[in-house]
Each structure stands twice: as C-alpha cells, then as structure tokens.
Amino acid sequence: MAAAAAAEAREESNWSIGDFRLATMLVGTVVGGGIALTNGSRDDRLVFVIVAALLGAASGEAFGFGLSRWVEVRRMHRIVKRRVWFSVLTVIAVAAALVAATPVLLPEVAGGVGQGFIDAKNLTERGIALSALAIIGGLPSAATLAAVKQVAADPLSGTPGQQLDALLRLRRMCARMLSQLGILVLLVMGVNAAARTVGTVELDPGVVIFSGVVASFVVGTMYAPTAATLRRRGQIFVERHFALDHVPVAELVDAAENKGKLEKLLSLDQTTFGELKAGLVVLSPVVAGAVALMIQNLK
C-alpha cells in the first residue's frame, strides 16, 4: 500500500520534473555556448561552439536528473547530509586539483623549464569554465551516489521481496547516473578536441587524452565506493535468502540457476572497473591513449 501510494504521488508530480529538467538543459546550453563565444577569434569556431553547447545541455540535463534521483533516494532512507557533503567536497577537491595540475602534468607545451604556469597553453580560462560547467552538472549525481552508498551500507528493511525491489531500484538508478556521467566524459573530450585549433594558440593533442583521464577518474571517485557497497549488500542478501545449504539434491541445479540469474540482476558478476568500462564508453580508448602518450614521452 505504501509503495502504491508513493508511486501514485510520483505520477501526480511528474508534470513538473520534465519541465525542470528541460529548464536546466536550456540554461546549460546557453551557458556552454556563451563560454565558447567568448573566444576572440571568429574563424573556425562553429564546431567548438556547437560541442560546448552540447556539453552545457548534457550538464544541465545531468543536473536535473541527479536532483530527481536524490529526491527518490531520500524517500527510501534517512540520509545523513554531512556524509553526503564530505563525498561531494571530496569530488570537487579531486576535480579541481587535477584541472589545476594540467600545466604540471603536461609540461611539453610550456615555453621552457620552470615556465609551466606562465607560458603553458593547455589550460585556458574557457577550458576551466567548461570544466566547471561539467563538474556542476555532475554534482547532484555525486550527492545521490553518496546517498545510495548510505542506503546500501545499512541493513535494508521490509520483507525479502521489498529488500530485493530496493536493491534493483538502486542498481538501475546507479547505472543510469553512470550513463549520464559517461556522456559528460565524452563531451569533455569532444570540447577539448574542438578547442585545439580555435583562437591564436593551438593546444597540445595530449590535452584531449588528459581531459578524458581526468573526467574518468573523477567519475570513478564518485561511483566506485557506491558500487562496491551496493554489491556487498546484494551479496549479503543472496547469501541470506538464497543459500544452497539445505536445498535437496534433486533441486540443486534449478536453485543454482535461479541464484545465478539473481546475482546477474544485482550485477554481482561484475567488477567496479567493468561497470565503469561499460558506462564510460570512452574509458578503454582513454586508457590506451594515455599509455601510448606516456610511452611516447619516455622516448
């Protein structure tokens, strides 16, 4: 009855969720396109403006989507907000540190030894602004993932059926958020690739790979703790309610098959890196490109 009432309440309020996400997407599009248009040169910047606007749209949509999922998680469990703030501030600190370290980690485009912060053109004001736009878009997802981690860390209430329903809902929610963040990673790389030949300074090609590495690492920082905790909670549920210890020998095969299907539904057969690789379509090419770049720099 409670679940039906909650579903009915969500159905009645859905008229405003779509409008809110549309509004955040439009705001993000305007901000992203406006940042790209601040470039002084008017030549060859059409692609850059389009990709920046797409990045803004994806950031705005991810912002609205993350807020919607935050409200959904809060209906399921009491959330300790200070723990969420700690996770969000950690993500912000990691992202800001990696963006600020770009001139140090990519010194080959600097004017000379010791001039990484003076002459380097791998970190521009527009690059910082677009990175900040992507980070802001992902913050609600970071907060929601931290909240999901709290839910999965505590014993689930209700009947086994209610517990399984909660686990499946949380799993689907995390998969959808990872997919949203994966689009942001792809567009961050795309906007850096489009910006390489825009303006008076040509950026180093390594910036494109490095931006993908930074974005993927930030997403991993957000997702990995939650995925590990949720997988552990799912494993406890399976061991508690679907143990094979007392199953008759004649029914062992069927019980084992059903247990395997359930483990697959709960993604217990996956690793965190495997989930990240599936959600971040650019992760494997980024890793391969980063390795190739390091090998080239070692020569």
GROMACS .gro file of C-alpha atoms in nm:
model
  299
    1MET     CA    1   0.000   0.000   0.000
    2ALA     CA    2   0.281   0.239   0.089
    3ALA     CA    3   0.465   0.162  -0.236
    4ALA     CA    4   0.146   0.212  -0.438
    5ALA     CA    5   0.080   0.545  -0.266
    6ALA     CA    6   0.436   0.660  -0.332
    7ALA     CA    7   0.408   0.561  -0.699
    8GLU     CA    8   0.079   0.748  -0.730
    9ALA     CA    9   0.233   1.058  -0.572
   10ARG     CA   10   0.525   1.045  -0.812
   11GLU     CA   11   0.287   1.008  -1.106
   12GLU     CA   12   0.094   1.316  -0.999
   13SER     CA   13   0.413   1.523  -0.965
   14ASN     CA   14   0.582   1.408  -1.288
   15TRP     CA   15   0.442   1.703  -1.479
   16SER     CA   16   0.700   1.932  -1.314
   17ILE     CA   17   1.003   1.702  -1.330
   18GLY     CA   18   1.022   1.709  -1.709
   19ASP     CA   19   0.980   2.087  -1.716
   20PHE     CA   20   1.254   2.132  -1.456
   21ARG     CA   21   1.499   1.913  -1.645
   22LEU     CA   22   1.416   2.092  -1.970
   23ALA     CA   23   1.485   2.425  -1.798
   24THR     CA   24   1.821   2.309  -1.659
   25MET     CA   25   1.916   2.171  -2.000
   26LEU     CA   26   1.833   2.501  -2.173
   27VAL     CA   27   2.026   2.701  -1.913
   28GLY     CA   28   2.325   2.471  -1.956
   29THR     CA   29   2.308   2.507  -2.336
   30VAL     CA   30   2.311   2.887  -2.312
   31VAL     CA   31   2.597   2.888  -2.061
   32GLY     CA   32   2.808   2.640  -2.259
   33GLY     CA   33   2.754   2.820  -2.588
   34GLY     CA   34   2.817   3.158  -2.423
   35ILE     CA   35   3.150   3.041  -2.283
   36ALA     CA   36   3.259   2.925  -2.628
   37LEU     CA   37   3.151   3.252  -2.787
   38THR     CA   38   3.386   3.450  -2.559
   39ASN     CA   39   3.670   3.340  -2.786
   40GLY     CA   40   3.810   3.648  -2.958
   41SER     CA   41   3.859   3.485  -3.297
   42ARG     CA   42   3.552   3.435  -3.513
   43ASP     CA   43   3.721   3.192  -3.752
   44ASP     CA   44   3.674   2.815  -3.731
   45ARG     CA   45   3.486   2.821  -3.402
   46LEU     CA   46   3.148   2.686  -3.516
   47VAL     CA   47   3.226   2.327  -3.415
   48PHE     CA   48   3.366   2.445  -3.082
   49VAL     CA   49   3.050   2.644  -3.005
   50ILE     CA   50   2.825   2.352  -3.100
   51VAL     CA   51   3.015   2.098  -2.889
   52ALA     CA   52   3.034   2.342  -2.595
   53ALA     CA   53   2.658   2.398  -2.619
   54LEU     CA   54   2.605   2.020  -2.624
   55LEU     CA   55   2.828   1.989  -2.318
   56GLY     CA   56   2.619   2.255  -2.146
   57ALA     CA   57   2.296   2.078  -2.241
   58ALA     CA   58   2.426   1.746  -2.110
   59SER     CA   59   2.545   1.913  -1.789
   60GLY     CA   60   2.208   2.078  -1.735
   61GLU     CA   61   2.019   1.756  -1.803
   62ALA     CA   62   2.252   1.563  -1.572
   63PHE     CA   63   2.196   1.826  -1.303
   64GLY     CA   64   1.819   1.786  -1.323
   65PHE     CA   65   1.841   1.409  -1.344
   66GLY     CA   66   2.067   1.389  -1.039
   67LEU     CA   67   1.829   1.604  -0.835
   68SER     CA   68   1.536   1.383  -0.931
   69ARG     CA   69   1.725   1.072  -0.820
   70TRP     CA   70   1.824   1.249  -0.495
   71VAL     CA   71   1.458   1.302  -0.410
   72GLU     CA   72   1.387   0.937  -0.490
   73VAL     CA   73   1.664   0.809  -0.261
   74ARG     CA   74   1.551   1.032   0.025
   75ARG     CA   75   1.210   0.867   0.008
   76MET     CA   76   1.376   0.531   0.068
   77HIS     CA   77   1.604   0.608   0.360
   78ARG     CA   78   1.707   0.874   0.605
   79ILE     CA   79   2.022   1.040   0.467
   80VAL     CA   80   2.296   1.187   0.686
   81LYS     CA   81   2.374   1.504   0.493
   82ARG     CA   82   2.716   1.571   0.644
   83ARG     CA   83   2.840   1.243   0.496
   84VAL     CA   84   2.699   1.346   0.159
   85TRP     CA   85   2.871   1.684   0.183
   86PHE     CA   86   3.200   1.511   0.261
   87SER     CA   87   3.169   1.295  -0.053
   88VAL     CA   88   3.071   1.592  -0.271
   89LEU     CA   89   3.355   1.810  -0.139
   90THR     CA   90   3.598   1.524  -0.199
   91VAL     CA   91   3.486   1.502  -0.562
   92ILE     CA   92   3.519   1.880  -0.604
   93ALA     CA   93   3.867   1.876  -0.448
   94VAL     CA   94   3.986   1.590  -0.671
   95ALA     CA   95   3.845   1.754  -0.985
   96ALA     CA   96   3.988   2.098  -0.902
   97ALA     CA   97   4.329   1.953  -0.817
   98LEU     CA   98   4.350   1.756  -1.142
   99VAL     CA   99   4.239   2.053  -1.353
  100ALA     CA  100   4.490   2.282  -1.177
  101ALA     CA  101   4.766   2.022  -1.226
  102THR     CA  102   4.721   2.018  -1.605
  103PRO     CA  103   5.018   2.251  -1.677
  104VAL     CA  104   5.239   2.043  -1.449
  105LEU     CA  105   5.138   1.705  -1.588
  106LEU     CA  106   5.155   1.825  -1.948
  107PRO     CA  107   5.470   2.042  -1.945
  108GLU     CA  108   5.570   1.974  -2.304
  109VAL     CA  109   5.367   2.270  -2.429
  110ALA     CA  110   5.531   2.515  -2.189
  111GLY     CA  111   5.764   2.781  -2.310
  112GLY     CA  112   6.059   2.635  -2.120
  113VAL     CA  113   6.181   2.487  -1.798
  114GLY     CA  114   6.007   2.639  -1.499
  115GLN     CA  115   5.753   2.826  -1.717
  116GLY     CA  116   5.471   2.572  -1.695
  117PHE     CA  117   5.233   2.813  -1.522
  118ILE     CA  118   5.338   3.113  -1.734
  119ASP     CA  119   5.354   3.008  -2.099
  120ALA     CA  120   5.158   2.683  -2.098
  121LYS     CA  121   4.850   2.693  -2.322
  122ASN     CA  122   4.700   2.362  -2.217
  123LEU     CA  123   4.480   2.527  -1.952
  124THR     CA  124   4.279   2.830  -2.063
  125GLU     CA  125   4.008   3.033  -1.896
  126ARG     CA  126   3.747   2.885  -2.129
  127GLY     CA  127   3.875   2.536  -2.052
  128ILE     CA  128   3.843   2.598  -1.679
  129ALA     CA  129   3.492   2.742  -1.723
  130LEU     CA  130   3.372   2.447  -1.934
  131SER     CA  131   3.528   2.201  -1.688
  132ALA     CA  132   3.347   2.379  -1.405
  133LEU     CA  133   3.021   2.354  -1.603
  134ALA     CA  134   3.066   1.977  -1.640
  135ILE     CA  135   3.155   1.940  -1.271
  136ILE     CA  136   2.849   2.138  -1.161
  137GLY     CA  137   2.629   1.920  -1.380
  138GLY     CA  138   2.763   1.608  -1.213
  139LEU     CA  139   2.741   1.728  -0.851
  140PRO     CA  140   2.379   1.614  -0.789
  141SER     CA  141   2.477   1.270  -0.916
  142ALA     CA  142   2.775   1.273  -0.679
  143ALA     CA  143   2.542   1.358  -0.389
  144THR     CA  144   2.291   1.091  -0.494
  145LEU     CA  145   2.560   0.825  -0.528
  146ALA     CA  146   2.681   0.913  -0.177
  147ALA     CA  147   2.322   0.879  -0.053
  148VAL     CA  148   2.285   0.541  -0.227
  149LYS     CA  149   2.603   0.431  -0.053
  150GLN     CA  150   2.442   0.515   0.283
  151VAL     CA  151   2.130   0.318   0.195
  152ALA     CA  152   2.333   0.014   0.089
  153ALA     CA  153   2.563   0.034   0.392
  154ASP     CA  154   2.272  -0.013   0.635
  155PRO     CA  155   2.053  -0.327   0.660
  156LEU     CA  156   1.751  -0.299   0.435
  157SER     CA  157   1.409  -0.303   0.600
  158GLY     CA  158   1.097  -0.489   0.495
  159THR     CA  159   1.029  -0.834   0.355
  160PRO     CA  160   1.280  -1.013   0.128
  161GLY     CA  161   1.070  -0.902  -0.169
  162GLN     CA  162   1.083  -0.537  -0.060
  163GLN     CA  163   1.456  -0.560   0.000
  164LEU     CA  164   1.514  -0.709  -0.345
  165ASP     CA  165   1.297  -0.440  -0.503
  166ALA     CA  166   1.503  -0.171  -0.327
  167LEU     CA  167   1.830  -0.328  -0.442
  168LEU     CA  168   1.713  -0.348  -0.803
  169ARG     CA  169   1.591   0.012  -0.795
  170LEU     CA  170   1.923   0.133  -0.655
  171ARG     CA  171   2.115  -0.069  -0.911
  172ARG     CA  172   1.914   0.073  -1.201
  173MET     CA  173   1.949   0.422  -1.059
  174CYS     CA  174   2.328   0.396  -1.037
  175ALA     CA  175   2.352   0.252  -1.389
  176ARG     CA  176   2.150   0.542  -1.530
  177MET     CA  177   2.360   0.800  -1.346
  178LEU     CA  178   2.679   0.636  -1.472
  179SER     CA  179   2.543   0.654  -1.825
  180GLN     CA  180   2.470   1.026  -1.779
  181LEU     CA  181   2.819   1.089  -1.645
  182GLY     CA  182   2.965   0.890  -1.933
  183ILE     CA  183   2.807   1.132  -2.180
  184LEU     CA  184   2.970   1.420  -1.990
  185VAL     CA  185   3.311   1.249  -2.013
  186LEU     CA  186   3.269   1.202  -2.387
  187LEU     CA  187   3.167   1.566  -2.439
  188VAL     CA  188   3.452   1.696  -2.220
  189MET     CA  189   3.694   1.521  -2.453
  190GLY     CA  190   3.499   1.646  -2.754
  191VAL     CA  191   3.505   2.010  -2.645
  192ASN     CA  192   3.881   1.992  -2.583
  193ALA     CA  193   3.934   1.837  -2.926
  194ALA     CA  194   3.721   2.110  -3.088
  195ALA     CA  195   3.910   2.383  -2.899
  196ARG     CA  196   4.255   2.273  -3.018
  197THR     CA  197   4.259   2.489  -3.332
  198VAL     CA  198   4.031   2.769  -3.210
  199GLY     CA  199   4.193   3.103  -3.139
  200THR     CA  200   4.552   3.212  -3.179
  201VAL     CA  201   4.711   2.924  -2.986
  202GLU     CA  202   4.698   2.559  -3.087
  203LEU     CA  203   4.664   2.327  -2.788
  204ASP     CA  204   4.870   2.015  -2.742
  205PRO     CA  205   4.689   1.695  -2.858
  206GLY     CA  206   4.769   1.539  -2.521
  207VAL     CA  207   4.513   1.774  -2.363
  208VAL     CA  208   4.229   1.574  -2.523
  209ILE     CA  209   4.350   1.245  -2.376
  210PHE     CA  210   4.432   1.406  -2.042
  211SER     CA  211   4.086   1.562  -2.014
  212GLY     CA  212   3.933   1.218  -2.065
  213VAL     CA  213   4.161   1.071  -1.799
  214VAL     CA  214   4.068   1.347  -1.552
  215ALA     CA  215   3.694   1.318  -1.619
  216SER     CA  216   3.702   0.937  -1.599
  217PHE     CA  217   3.897   0.947  -1.272
  218VAL     CA  218   3.651   1.194  -1.119
  219VAL     CA  219   3.357   0.975  -1.221
  220GLY     CA  220   3.538   0.673  -1.077
  221THR     CA  221   3.585   0.861  -0.750
  222MET     CA  222   3.212   0.922  -0.739
  223TYR     CA  223   3.097   0.578  -0.849
  224ALA     CA  224   3.342   0.320  -0.712
  225PRO     CA  225   3.259   0.344  -0.336
  226THR     CA  226   2.885   0.325  -0.404
  227ALA     CA  227   2.917   0.035  -0.647
  228ALA     CA  228   3.132  -0.165  -0.404
  229THR     CA  229   2.893  -0.104  -0.113
  230LEU     CA  230   2.586  -0.187  -0.320
  231ARG     CA  231   2.747  -0.505  -0.450
  232ARG     CA  232   2.833  -0.609  -0.095
  233ARG     CA  233   2.474  -0.551   0.020
  234GLY     CA  234   2.347  -0.758  -0.273
  235GLN     CA  235   2.587  -1.038  -0.186
  236ILE     CA  236   2.463  -1.042   0.175
  237PHE     CA  237   2.103  -1.057   0.051
  238VAL     CA  238   2.174  -1.351  -0.179
  239GLU     CA  239   2.367  -1.543   0.087
  240ARG     CA  240   2.091  -1.485   0.342
  241HIS     CA  241   1.786  -1.572   0.134
  242PHE     CA  242   1.914  -1.793  -0.149
  243ALA     CA  243   2.169  -2.018   0.020
  244LEU     CA  244   2.205  -2.367  -0.127
  245ASP     CA  245   2.293  -2.536   0.201
  246HIS     CA  246   1.956  -2.700   0.267
  247VAL     CA  247   1.832  -2.740  -0.092
  248PRO     CA  248   1.752  -3.105  -0.183
  249VAL     CA  249   1.999  -3.261  -0.424
  250ALA     CA  250   1.734  -3.304  -0.693
  251GLU     CA  251   1.664  -2.929  -0.689
  252LEU     CA  252   2.023  -2.804  -0.668
  253VAL     CA  253   2.063  -2.733  -1.039
  254ASP     CA  254   1.744  -2.529  -1.062
  255ALA     CA  255   1.825  -2.344  -0.739
  256ALA     CA  256   2.180  -2.269  -0.861
  257GLU     CA  257   2.045  -2.138  -1.192
  258ASN     CA  258   1.797  -1.912  -1.015
  259LYS     CA  259   2.070  -1.789  -0.781
  260GLY     CA  260   2.295  -1.714  -1.079
  261LYS     CA  261   2.017  -1.517  -1.250
  262LEU     CA  262   1.962  -1.313  -0.936
  263GLU     CA  263   2.335  -1.244  -0.899
  264LYS     CA  264   2.338  -1.125  -1.259
  265LEU     CA  265   2.040  -0.895  -1.196
  266LEU     CA  266   2.226  -0.745  -0.899
  267SER     CA  267   2.549  -0.719  -1.105
  268LEU     CA  268   2.734  -0.941  -0.859
  269ASP     CA  269   2.917  -1.099  -1.152
  270GLN     CA  270   3.068  -0.760  -1.242
  271THR     CA  271   3.366  -0.568  -1.110
  272THR     CA  272   3.364  -0.196  -1.044
  273PHE     CA  273   3.607  -0.137  -1.331
  274GLY     CA  274   3.388  -0.349  -1.557
  275GLU     CA  275   3.086  -0.136  -1.470
  276LEU     CA  276   3.283   0.182  -1.531
  277LYS     CA  277   3.407   0.050  -1.866
  278ALA     CA  278   3.050  -0.035  -1.968
  279GLY     CA  279   2.913   0.301  -1.856
  280LEU     CA  280   3.202   0.517  -1.979
  281VAL     CA  281   3.226   0.422  -2.345
  282VAL     CA  282   3.550   0.621  -2.383
  283LEU     CA  283   3.729   0.461  -2.088
  284SER     CA  284   3.916   0.192  -2.283
  285PRO     CA  285   4.028   0.430  -2.562
  286VAL     CA  286   4.130   0.686  -2.299
  287VAL     CA  287   4.340   0.433  -2.110
  288ALA     CA  288   4.501   0.313  -2.433
  289GLY     CA  289   4.569   0.670  -2.543
  290ALA     CA  290   4.716   0.764  -2.205
  291VAL     CA  291   4.951   0.464  -2.214
  292ALA     CA  292   5.059   0.550  -2.570
  293LEU     CA  293   5.118   0.913  -2.467
  294MET     CA  294   5.334   0.809  -2.172
  295ILE     CA  295   5.537   0.572  -2.389
  296GLN     CA  296   5.588   0.849  -2.645
  297ASN     CA  297   5.706   1.093  -2.373
  298LEU     CA  298   5.952   0.836  -2.240
  299LYS     CA  299   6.132   0.811  -2.575
   0.00000   0.00000   0.00000
